[in-house]
Coordinates of C-alpha atoms and ligand atoms in Angstrom, one line a residue:
M1 CA -54.9 72.3 33.1
T2 CA -55.0 71.5 29.5
K3 CA -58.0 69.4 28.2
Y4 CA -57.6 67.1 25.2
I5 CA -59.9 66.2 22.4
F6 CA -59.2 63.1 20.3
V7 CA -60.7 63.0 17.0
T8 CA -60.9 59.2 15.3
G9 CA -62.7 58.1 12.3
G10 CA -64.8 55.1 11.5
V11 CA -66.4 53.1 8.7
T12 CA -64.3 54.9 5.7
S13 CA -61.8 57.5 5.0
S14 CA -62.3 61.1 3.5
L15 CA -65.1 61.9 6.0
G16 CA -63.6 65.2 6.7
K17 CA -62.2 64.8 10.3
G18 CA -60.0 67.7 9.6
I19 CA -63.3 69.8 8.9
I20 CA -64.9 68.8 12.1
A21 CA -62.0 69.2 14.0
A22 CA -61.2 72.6 12.7
S23 CA -64.9 73.5 13.1
L24 CA -65.0 72.5 16.7
A25 CA -61.9 74.4 17.0
K26 CA -63.3 77.5 15.8
L27 CA -66.4 77.4 17.9
L28 CA -64.3 76.8 21.0
Q29 CA -62.0 79.7 19.9
S30 CA -65.2 81.9 19.5
R31 CA -66.2 81.2 22.9
G32 CA -62.7 82.6 24.0
F33 CA -60.7 79.4 24.5
S34 CA -57.2 79.1 23.1
V35 CA -57.2 76.1 20.9
T36 CA -54.9 74.0 18.8
I37 CA -55.2 71.2 16.5
Q38 CA -52.7 68.5 15.8
K39 CA -52.6 65.6 13.4
F40 CA -51.2 62.4 13.6
D41 CA -50.5 60.5 10.0
P42 CA -50.0 56.9 10.6
Y43 CA -47.7 56.3 7.6
I44 CA -43.9 55.6 7.6
N45 CA -42.9 58.8 5.7
V46 CA -41.1 61.0 8.2
D47 CA -43.1 63.8 6.8
P48 CA -45.4 64.5 3.6
G49 CA -42.6 66.4 2.0
T50 CA -41.4 63.2 -0.1
L51 CA -44.9 62.3 -1.2
N52 CA -46.0 63.0 -4.7
P53 CA -49.2 65.2 -4.9
Y54 CA -51.2 62.4 -6.4
E55 CA -50.6 60.4 -3.3
H56 CA -51.5 62.7 -0.3
G57 CA -52.5 66.2 -2.3
E58 CA -50.8 69.4 -1.4
C59 CA -48.0 69.7 1.1
Y60 CA -48.6 72.5 3.5
V61 CA -45.5 74.3 4.9
T62 CA -45.7 75.8 8.3
K63 CA -44.1 79.1 9.3
D64 CA -41.2 77.4 10.9
G65 CA -40.5 75.1 7.8
A66 CA -42.2 71.8 8.5
E67 CA -43.8 70.3 5.5
T68 CA -47.1 68.9 6.7
D69 CA -50.4 67.3 5.8
L70 CA -52.9 69.5 4.2
D71 CA -55.2 69.3 6.9
L72 CA -52.9 71.8 8.6
G73 CA -54.2 74.4 6.1
H74 CA -57.6 74.1 7.3
Y75 CA -56.7 74.4 10.8
E76 CA -54.9 77.8 9.8
R77 CA -57.7 78.9 7.4
F78 CA -60.3 78.3 10.1
L79 CA -58.4 79.4 13.2
N80 CA -56.4 82.2 11.8
V81 CA -53.5 81.1 14.0
P82 CA -50.3 79.7 12.5
T83 CA -49.2 76.0 13.2
T84 CA -45.9 74.5 13.7
Q85 CA -43.6 71.3 13.2
A86 CA -45.3 70.2 16.3
N87 CA -48.7 70.0 15.0
N88 CA -48.1 67.2 12.5
V89 CA -46.7 64.2 13.4
T90 CA -46.2 60.9 11.3
T91 CA -45.4 57.4 12.4
G92 CA -42.1 57.8 10.4
R93 CA -41.1 60.6 12.6
I94 CA -42.1 58.8 15.9
Y95 CA -40.2 55.8 14.8
Q96 CA -37.2 58.1 14.0
T97 CA -37.2 59.7 17.3
V98 CA -37.2 56.5 19.2
I99 CA -34.6 54.6 17.1
E100 CA -32.3 57.9 17.5
K101 CA -32.7 57.6 21.3
E102 CA -32.1 53.7 21.0
R103 CA -28.8 54.6 19.2
K104 CA -27.7 56.9 21.7
G105 CA -28.3 54.2 24.5
D106 CA -31.3 56.3 26.3
Y107 CA -33.3 53.0 26.8
L108 CA -30.1 51.7 29.1
G109 CA -30.2 48.0 27.7
K110 CA -34.0 47.6 27.7
T111 CA -35.8 45.8 24.8
V112 CA -37.5 48.7 22.9
Q113 CA -41.1 48.1 22.0
V114 CA -44.1 49.5 20.4
I115 CA -45.6 49.6 24.0
P116 CA -44.4 51.5 25.9
H117 CA -41.7 53.2 23.8
I118 CA -43.6 54.0 20.6
T119 CA -46.8 54.7 22.7
D120 CA -44.9 57.1 25.1
E121 CA -43.3 59.2 22.1
I122 CA -46.9 59.4 20.9
K123 CA -47.9 60.7 24.3
R124 CA -45.2 63.0 24.7
R125 CA -45.9 64.5 21.3
I126 CA -49.7 64.9 22.3
K127 CA -48.7 66.7 25.7
L128 CA -45.9 68.9 24.1
L129 CA -48.6 71.4 22.8
G130 CA -50.5 71.6 26.0
E131 CA -47.5 72.2 28.3
D132 CA -46.7 75.4 30.1
D133 CA -50.5 76.1 29.4
K134 CA -49.7 77.5 26.1
F135 CA -53.2 76.2 24.8
E136 CA -56.2 75.5 27.1
I137 CA -57.5 72.8 24.6
V138 CA -55.5 70.6 22.2
I139 CA -57.4 68.7 19.5
T140 CA -55.6 65.6 18.3
E141 CA -56.9 64.2 15.2
I142 CA -55.8 60.5 14.3
G143 CA -55.4 60.1 10.4
G144 CA -56.8 56.7 8.9
T145 CA -59.7 54.9 10.0
V146 CA -60.3 52.6 13.1
G147 CA -59.2 49.2 12.5
D148 CA -56.3 49.8 10.2
I149 CA -53.3 48.2 11.5
E150 CA -51.2 51.3 11.3
S151 CA -53.5 53.3 13.6
L152 CA -53.2 50.8 16.4
P153 CA -50.4 52.3 18.4
Y154 CA -52.2 55.7 18.5
T155 CA -55.5 54.2 19.8
E156 CA -53.3 52.4 22.6
A157 CA -51.6 55.7 23.3
I158 CA -55.1 57.5 23.6
R159 CA -56.2 54.7 26.0
Q160 CA -53.5 55.1 28.3
L161 CA -53.3 58.9 28.0
R162 CA -57.2 59.1 28.8
W163 CA -56.4 57.0 31.9
E164 CA -53.6 59.0 33.1
L165 CA -55.2 62.6 32.4
G166 CA -58.3 61.5 34.5
E167 CA -61.9 62.0 34.1
E168 CA -63.2 65.3 32.3
N169 CA -59.8 66.1 31.2
S170 CA -60.2 64.4 27.4
I171 CA -63.0 63.2 25.3
V172 CA -63.0 61.1 22.3
L173 CA -65.0 62.4 19.2
H174 CA -65.6 59.3 16.7
L175 CA -66.6 60.6 13.1
T176 CA -68.6 58.1 11.3
L177 CA -70.8 57.4 8.2
I178 CA -74.6 56.6 8.1
P179 CA -74.9 55.2 4.7
F180 CA -78.5 55.8 2.9
L181 CA -79.6 52.8 0.9
A182 CA -81.7 54.1 -1.8
A183 CA -83.3 50.9 -2.6
A184 CA -84.6 50.4 1.2
K185 CA -84.8 54.2 1.6
E186 CA -83.2 53.7 5.0
L187 CA -80.4 55.1 6.9
K188 CA -78.2 52.3 8.2
T189 CA -76.4 52.4 11.7
K190 CA -74.5 49.0 11.5
P191 CA -71.3 50.1 10.3
T192 CA -71.3 52.7 12.8
Q193 CA -71.9 50.1 15.4
H194 CA -69.2 47.9 13.9
S195 CA -66.9 50.7 14.0
V196 CA -67.6 51.7 17.7
K197 CA -67.1 48.2 18.7
E198 CA -63.8 48.0 17.1
L199 CA -63.0 51.0 19.1
L200 CA -64.0 49.4 22.4
S201 CA -62.1 46.4 21.7
Q202 CA -59.1 48.8 21.7
G203 CA -60.1 50.0 25.1
I204 CA -61.7 53.2 23.9
Q205 CA -65.3 54.4 24.6
P206 CA -66.1 57.3 22.3
D207 CA -67.8 60.1 23.9
L208 CA -69.4 61.8 21.0
L209 CA -70.6 60.4 17.7
I210 CA -70.4 62.6 14.7
C211 CA -72.3 61.2 12.1
R212 CA -71.7 62.0 8.2
T213 CA -74.9 61.8 6.4
E214 CA -76.7 63.0 3.2
H215 CA -80.2 62.8 4.6
H216 CA -81.2 64.4 8.4
L217 CA -81.0 61.8 11.0
P218 CA -84.4 61.1 12.6
Q219 CA -84.3 61.0 16.2
Q220 CA -84.8 57.1 16.3
V221 CA -81.7 56.7 14.3
K222 CA -79.9 58.7 17.0
D223 CA -81.5 56.9 19.9
K224 CA -80.5 53.5 18.2
L225 CA -77.1 54.8 17.7
A226 CA -76.8 55.8 21.3
L227 CA -78.3 52.6 22.5
F228 CA -75.8 50.5 20.7
C229 CA -72.8 52.7 21.0
N230 CA -73.1 53.6 24.8
V231 CA -73.4 57.4 24.1
D232 CA -76.1 59.6 25.4
K233 CA -78.7 60.5 22.9
E234 CA -77.4 64.3 23.0
S235 CA -74.0 63.4 22.1
V236 CA -75.1 61.6 18.6
I237 CA -74.4 64.4 16.4
E238 CA -75.5 64.9 12.9
A239 CA -73.0 66.1 10.3
I240 CA -75.2 66.7 7.3
D241 CA -73.5 67.3 3.8
A242 CA -72.6 71.0 3.3
E243 CA -72.7 73.5 0.6
T244 CA -69.0 74.6 1.6
I245 CA -66.7 73.4 4.2
Y246 CA -66.9 77.1 5.6
D247 CA -70.9 76.3 6.8
V248 CA -69.6 73.4 9.2
P249 CA -68.7 75.5 12.2
L250 CA -72.2 77.1 12.1
L251 CA -73.8 73.8 11.3
M252 CA -71.8 72.2 14.3
L253 CA -73.1 75.0 16.4
K254 CA -76.6 74.4 15.6
E255 CA -76.0 70.9 16.8
K256 CA -74.5 72.3 20.1
L257 CA -71.3 70.3 19.5
D258 CA -69.1 72.9 21.5
L259 CA -71.7 73.1 24.5
I260 CA -71.7 69.2 24.8
A261 CA -67.7 68.9 24.4
L262 CA -67.3 71.7 26.9
K263 CA -69.8 70.0 29.4
K264 CA -67.9 66.7 29.0
L265 CA -64.7 68.5 29.5
N266 CA -66.2 70.3 32.5
L267 CA -65.4 73.5 31.2
P268 CA -67.7 76.6 31.5
S269 CA -69.2 77.8 28.1
R270 CA -67.5 81.3 29.0
Q271 CA -69.2 83.5 26.5
E272 CA -71.7 83.2 23.2
P273 CA -69.6 82.4 20.1
Q274 CA -68.3 85.5 18.6
L275 CA -68.5 84.5 15.0
S276 CA -69.7 88.0 13.2
E277 CA -66.7 88.1 11.1
W278 CA -67.3 84.5 10.0
K279 CA -70.8 85.1 9.2
T280 CA -70.1 88.3 7.1
F281 CA -67.8 86.2 5.2
L282 CA -70.4 83.4 4.6
G283 CA -72.9 86.2 3.8
K284 CA -70.5 87.4 1.0
L285 CA -69.4 84.1 -0.2
K286 CA -73.0 83.4 -0.9
N287 CA -74.3 86.5 -2.4
P288 CA -71.5 87.6 -5.1
L289 CA -72.4 90.7 -7.2
G290 CA -70.2 89.4 -10.0
E291 CA -68.1 86.7 -11.2
V292 CA -64.7 86.1 -12.9
N293 CA -63.2 83.1 -14.7
I294 CA -59.5 82.0 -13.8
G295 CA -57.4 79.5 -15.3
L296 CA -55.3 77.4 -12.9
V297 CA -52.4 76.0 -14.9
G298 CA -50.9 73.0 -13.5
K299 CA -50.1 69.3 -13.9
Y300 CA -51.7 67.9 -11.0
N301 CA -55.1 68.7 -12.1
E302 CA -56.6 65.3 -11.7
L303 CA -56.4 65.8 -7.9
P304 CA -57.9 69.1 -6.8
D305 CA -56.2 68.5 -3.1
A306 CA -52.9 68.9 -5.0
Y307 CA -53.6 72.7 -5.1
K308 CA -56.0 72.9 -2.0
S309 CA -54.8 76.2 -0.5
I310 CA -54.7 78.0 -3.9
Y311 CA -58.5 77.1 -4.4
E312 CA -59.3 78.2 -1.0
S313 CA -57.4 81.2 -1.4
F314 CA -59.6 82.0 -4.3
V315 CA -62.7 81.4 -2.2
H316 CA -61.1 84.1 0.5
A317 CA -60.4 86.6 -2.2
G318 CA -63.6 86.1 -4.2
A319 CA -65.8 86.7 -1.0
I320 CA -64.2 89.9 0.0
N321 CA -64.4 91.2 -3.5
E322 CA -68.2 89.8 -3.4
C323 CA -67.3 88.1 -6.7
E324 CA -67.7 84.5 -7.5
V325 CA -64.3 82.9 -8.8
H326 CA -64.8 80.2 -11.0
V327 CA -61.5 78.3 -11.1
T328 CA -61.0 76.3 -14.4
A329 CA -58.0 73.5 -14.2
I330 CA -56.0 73.6 -17.2
H331 CA -53.4 70.9 -18.0
S332 CA -50.3 72.4 -18.9
E333 CA -49.5 69.6 -21.3
T334 CA -52.4 70.4 -23.4
L335 CA -51.2 73.9 -23.9
T336 CA -49.4 74.6 -27.1
A337 CA -48.9 77.6 -29.4
D338 CA -51.7 76.1 -31.4
T339 CA -54.3 75.6 -28.6
V340 CA -53.5 78.5 -26.2
H341 CA -55.5 81.2 -27.9
Q342 CA -58.8 79.0 -27.7
M343 CA -57.8 77.7 -24.2
L344 CA -57.1 80.9 -22.4
G345 CA -59.1 83.4 -24.9
P346 CA -62.3 83.1 -22.7
L347 CA -60.6 83.6 -19.4
D348 CA -60.0 86.9 -17.1
G349 CA -56.7 85.8 -15.8
I350 CA -54.4 82.7 -15.2
L351 CA -52.6 81.5 -12.1
V352 CA -49.5 79.2 -13.1
A353 CA -49.3 76.8 -10.3
P354 CA -46.1 75.4 -8.4
G355 CA -44.7 72.2 -9.2
F356 CA -41.6 70.0 -9.7
G357 CA -39.9 68.6 -12.8
E358 CA -39.9 69.2 -16.5
R359 CA -43.2 67.8 -17.5
G360 CA -45.6 70.4 -18.5
I361 CA -43.0 73.4 -18.4
E362 CA -43.6 74.0 -22.1
G363 CA -47.5 74.6 -21.9
K364 CA -46.7 76.9 -18.8
I365 CA -44.3 78.9 -20.7
V366 CA -46.7 79.2 -23.8
A367 CA -49.5 80.2 -21.3
I368 CA -47.4 83.0 -19.7
Q369 CA -46.3 84.5 -23.1
Y370 CA -50.0 84.6 -24.1
A371 CA -50.8 86.5 -20.9
R372 CA -47.9 88.8 -21.2
E373 CA -48.4 89.7 -24.9
T374 CA -52.5 90.1 -24.4
D375 CA -52.4 92.0 -21.2
L376 CA -54.2 89.1 -19.4
P377 CA -53.8 89.4 -15.5
F378 CA -50.9 86.7 -14.8
F379 CA -50.1 85.3 -11.4
G380 CA -47.2 82.9 -11.1
I381 CA -46.6 81.2 -7.8
C382 CA -43.1 79.3 -7.1
L383 CA -42.8 77.4 -10.4
G384 CA -45.1 79.6 -12.0
M385 CA -42.8 82.8 -11.0
Q386 CA -39.8 80.7 -12.5
C387 CA -41.6 80.0 -15.7
A388 CA -42.4 83.7 -16.2
V389 CA -38.9 84.5 -15.8
V390 CA -37.7 81.6 -18.5
E391 CA -40.3 82.9 -20.7
F392 CA -39.0 86.6 -20.5
A393 CA -35.7 85.2 -21.0
Q394 CA -36.4 83.2 -24.1
N395 CA -38.8 85.7 -25.7
V396 CA -37.9 89.1 -24.7
L397 CA -34.1 88.8 -24.0
E398 CA -33.7 86.3 -26.6
L399 CA -31.1 84.3 -24.5
K400 CA -30.4 81.3 -26.2
G401 CA -31.4 78.1 -24.5
A402 CA -32.6 80.0 -21.4
A403 CA -33.9 77.8 -18.9
S404 CA -34.2 76.6 -15.3
S405 CA -31.4 74.1 -14.5
E406 CA -33.9 71.8 -13.0
V407 CA -35.3 71.4 -16.6
D408 CA -32.2 71.7 -18.5
P409 CA -29.1 71.2 -16.3
E410 CA -26.8 72.1 -19.5
S411 CA -28.7 75.6 -20.4
P412 CA -26.0 78.0 -21.5
N413 CA -28.3 80.7 -20.0
P414 CA -29.6 79.2 -16.5
V415 CA -31.9 82.1 -15.6
I416 CA -33.2 80.0 -12.8
D417 CA -30.5 78.0 -11.0
M418 CA -30.0 76.0 -8.0
M419 CA -28.7 77.8 -5.0
D420 CA -24.8 76.9 -4.0
E421 CA -25.8 75.5 -0.7
Q422 CA -28.5 73.1 -2.2
K423 CA -25.8 71.8 -4.6
E424 CA -24.0 70.0 -2.0
I425 CA -27.2 68.2 -0.7
S426 CA -28.0 64.7 -2.0
K427 CA -30.8 64.1 0.6
K428 CA -34.4 64.7 -0.5
G429 CA -36.4 64.8 2.7
G430 CA -36.8 68.4 4.3
T431 CA -33.7 69.8 2.6
M432 CA -35.6 72.7 0.4
R433 CA -35.5 76.1 1.3
L434 CA -38.4 75.8 3.6
G435 CA -40.5 78.1 5.9
S436 CA -40.9 81.9 6.5
Y437 CA -38.4 84.3 5.0
P438 CA -38.4 88.2 5.0
C439 CA -38.9 90.1 1.8
D440 CA -38.3 93.7 1.1
L441 CA -40.6 95.3 -1.4
K442 CA -39.7 98.2 -3.7
Q443 CA -41.3 101.6 -3.4
K444 CA -44.0 102.3 -6.2
S445 CA -44.2 98.6 -7.4
L446 CA -47.4 96.6 -7.8
A447 CA -45.9 94.5 -4.9
H448 CA -45.8 97.4 -2.7
T449 CA -49.3 98.7 -3.6
I450 CA -50.8 95.5 -2.7
Y451 CA -48.9 94.9 0.6
Q452 CA -49.1 98.6 1.5
T453 CA -45.7 98.0 3.6
N454 CA -42.0 97.7 3.2
Q455 CA -41.4 94.3 4.4
V456 CA -43.6 91.2 4.5
D457 CA -42.8 87.7 5.6
E458 CA -43.8 84.7 3.3
R459 CA -43.2 80.9 3.4
H460 CA -40.8 79.1 0.9
R461 CA -40.8 75.7 -0.6
H462 CA -38.1 75.1 -3.3
R463 CA -34.5 74.5 -4.3
Y464 CA -34.0 76.8 -7.4
E465 CA -33.9 80.7 -7.4
F466 CA -33.6 83.7 -9.7
N467 CA -30.2 83.9 -11.1
N468 CA -28.9 87.3 -10.1
Q469 CA -26.2 87.2 -12.9
F470 CA -29.0 88.0 -15.1
L471 CA -31.0 90.7 -13.0
K472 CA -29.8 93.9 -14.8
S473 CA -30.7 92.5 -18.3
F474 CA -34.2 91.6 -17.0
E475 CA -34.7 95.2 -15.0
D476 CA -33.3 97.0 -18.4
A477 CA -36.0 95.2 -20.5
G478 CA -38.9 95.8 -18.4
M479 CA -39.0 92.8 -15.7
L480 CA -38.8 94.4 -12.2
A481 CA -37.4 92.4 -9.2
S482 CA -40.0 94.0 -6.6
G483 CA -39.3 91.9 -3.8
I484 CA -35.9 91.0 -2.5
N485 CA -34.6 89.0 0.4
P486 CA -32.7 91.5 2.8
E487 CA -30.3 89.0 3.9
T488 CA -29.3 87.0 0.9
G489 CA -30.4 89.3 -2.0
L490 CA -32.4 86.7 -3.5
V491 CA -35.3 87.9 -5.7
E492 CA -38.7 86.8 -4.4
M493 CA -41.0 88.8 -6.6
V494 CA -40.9 89.8 -10.1
E495 CA -43.4 91.9 -12.2
I496 CA -43.7 93.9 -15.4
P497 CA -44.9 97.4 -14.7
S498 CA -46.1 97.9 -18.4
H499 CA -48.6 95.0 -17.9
P500 CA -51.8 95.5 -16.2
W501 CA -51.4 92.9 -13.8
F502 CA -48.3 90.6 -13.9
L503 CA -46.7 89.0 -10.9
G504 CA -44.5 86.1 -10.3
V505 CA -44.0 85.2 -6.6
Q506 CA -40.9 82.7 -5.4
F507 CA -42.8 82.1 -2.0
H508 CA -46.2 80.4 -1.5
P509 CA -49.0 83.3 -0.5
E510 CA -51.6 80.6 -0.7
L511 CA -50.5 79.1 2.5
R512 CA -51.1 82.4 4.5
S513 CA -54.6 82.9 3.3
T514 CA -57.5 82.7 5.8
V515 CA -61.2 83.4 6.2
E516 CA -60.2 86.3 8.5
Q517 CA -57.3 87.6 6.6
P518 CA -57.6 86.8 2.9
H519 CA -54.2 87.1 1.2
P520 CA -53.8 90.5 -0.3
I521 CA -52.0 89.2 -3.5
F522 CA -55.3 87.1 -4.3
V523 CA -57.5 89.6 -3.5
S524 CA -55.7 92.0 -5.8
F525 CA -55.3 89.3 -8.5
V526 CA -59.1 88.6 -8.4
K527 CA -59.6 92.7 -8.5
A528 CA -57.5 92.8 -11.6
C529 CA -59.7 89.9 -13.1
M530 CA -62.8 91.6 -12.2
K531 CA -61.5 94.7 -14.1
K532 CA -60.7 92.7 -17.3
H533 CA -64.1 90.7 -17.1
N534 CA -66.0 94.0 -17.1
Ligands
LIG601 N1 -39.3 73.1 -8.6 C1 -39.1 74.5 -8.2 C2 -37.9 74.4 -7.3 O1 -37.7 73.5 -6.5 C3 -40.4 74.9 -7.8 C4 -41.0 74.5 -6.6 C5 -42.2 74.7 -6.3 O2 -43.0 75.4 -7.2 N2 -42.9 74.7 -4.9 O3 -37.7 75.5 -7.1

């Protein structure tokens, strides 16, 4: 029978529930259990796809084309197992399902209410991942903070589910903050006591307390927490600030989080955690032999979470190359013909980021022209690849007014254009080209050298595409389409063979990079930057 672990948060948001959930999952996986993690987000958007990156950080796309919360990226990076649509559910999605059922008449004349109809739908979606014993352990993270009006239906669903599942089949892990008052030189437990009281008032007794703290928790603080919060002393776990998120599984191992959770779920510990690959990665990450400086040219730079997966991919690719990757965020709006030399001159390579809309496009094109003309390693992702195509059209092919029709709908030379099927669509939510698609690689290309195979699958999230009417002129002038979708003929990768390292990809490789499998394009790009550095 599948066992369930619920993760709630108290006191404040941003405590890192996603990292704690992913770390526990990693430990359980390393002991031989099949584990998955699911996240419930209590907002009304049906998915985060329509959210501005400033609101909610990056939108993570799963293999099956779901637009999801960025925590799913952590789950995949830690577990090295793909997630799906079922791993991220919002309040909007729950209500949408219930309302659709109501319209179909499925509730047979009954009044549709939060309890039981909304809570039933929440419970159904929690159990879905455990069904058919697909996973032995399902970890469900509830977004937000206990006490929020929005999260009430979720805590109520957990209360009911725990009762239905019976003892030893589920536990609740409550992540909380123990603030340190510098003036009093004291760690304070009161906020945690209050947040546990709040949970208790909703009928939930947490089994474990995970305490985020900047200072080690003395035993007497743990004892106090145990006493006031009705948990045993061994179940008060310290989560001290870590140097990198990748330290957290090992810190939790030291705290015996996995063993305590397994004991409460009445599961055997099975085997010693198999974490040698993880430790090798950490060893390399912390002892780099070289360094590179890479510019991340984008427009959502105020919020690093907007490019979460790109930053993490550089961590993975840096470690495997035993090289420290310093990523400097460069606001594309500050790049002009006058500033570009000074801003990009000191760098070993640039990555032009994904994005939407016309703001900041000019700066991206200026940056790409600079990289192309000075042999600076260039890596363009999605919009970044589209900008590379536009730059080439404007400055090499000298096509008048060449543009992406996203930026200039009237362009006489729309080298990046909307696909015909997209033109009919007026709804914004979930209507882009989403999820995994195959891509054939041209022999002897940089793409082929990187992947060492003839076909790959990569994830997409965009509306616009390379306009194949122009393909021949591009190839004649030295920009090669090295990755092609075998079913539609769409261009997925472009490169300039005469340049040391110039690659644009229509898909998002950053969504597939994990600790155990750093993405080969990032690995190769970092190598090219190392060469440039030396
Ligand atoms: N805005 C572009 C498109 O829709 C690129 C999207 C992206 O970078 N994810 O095609």
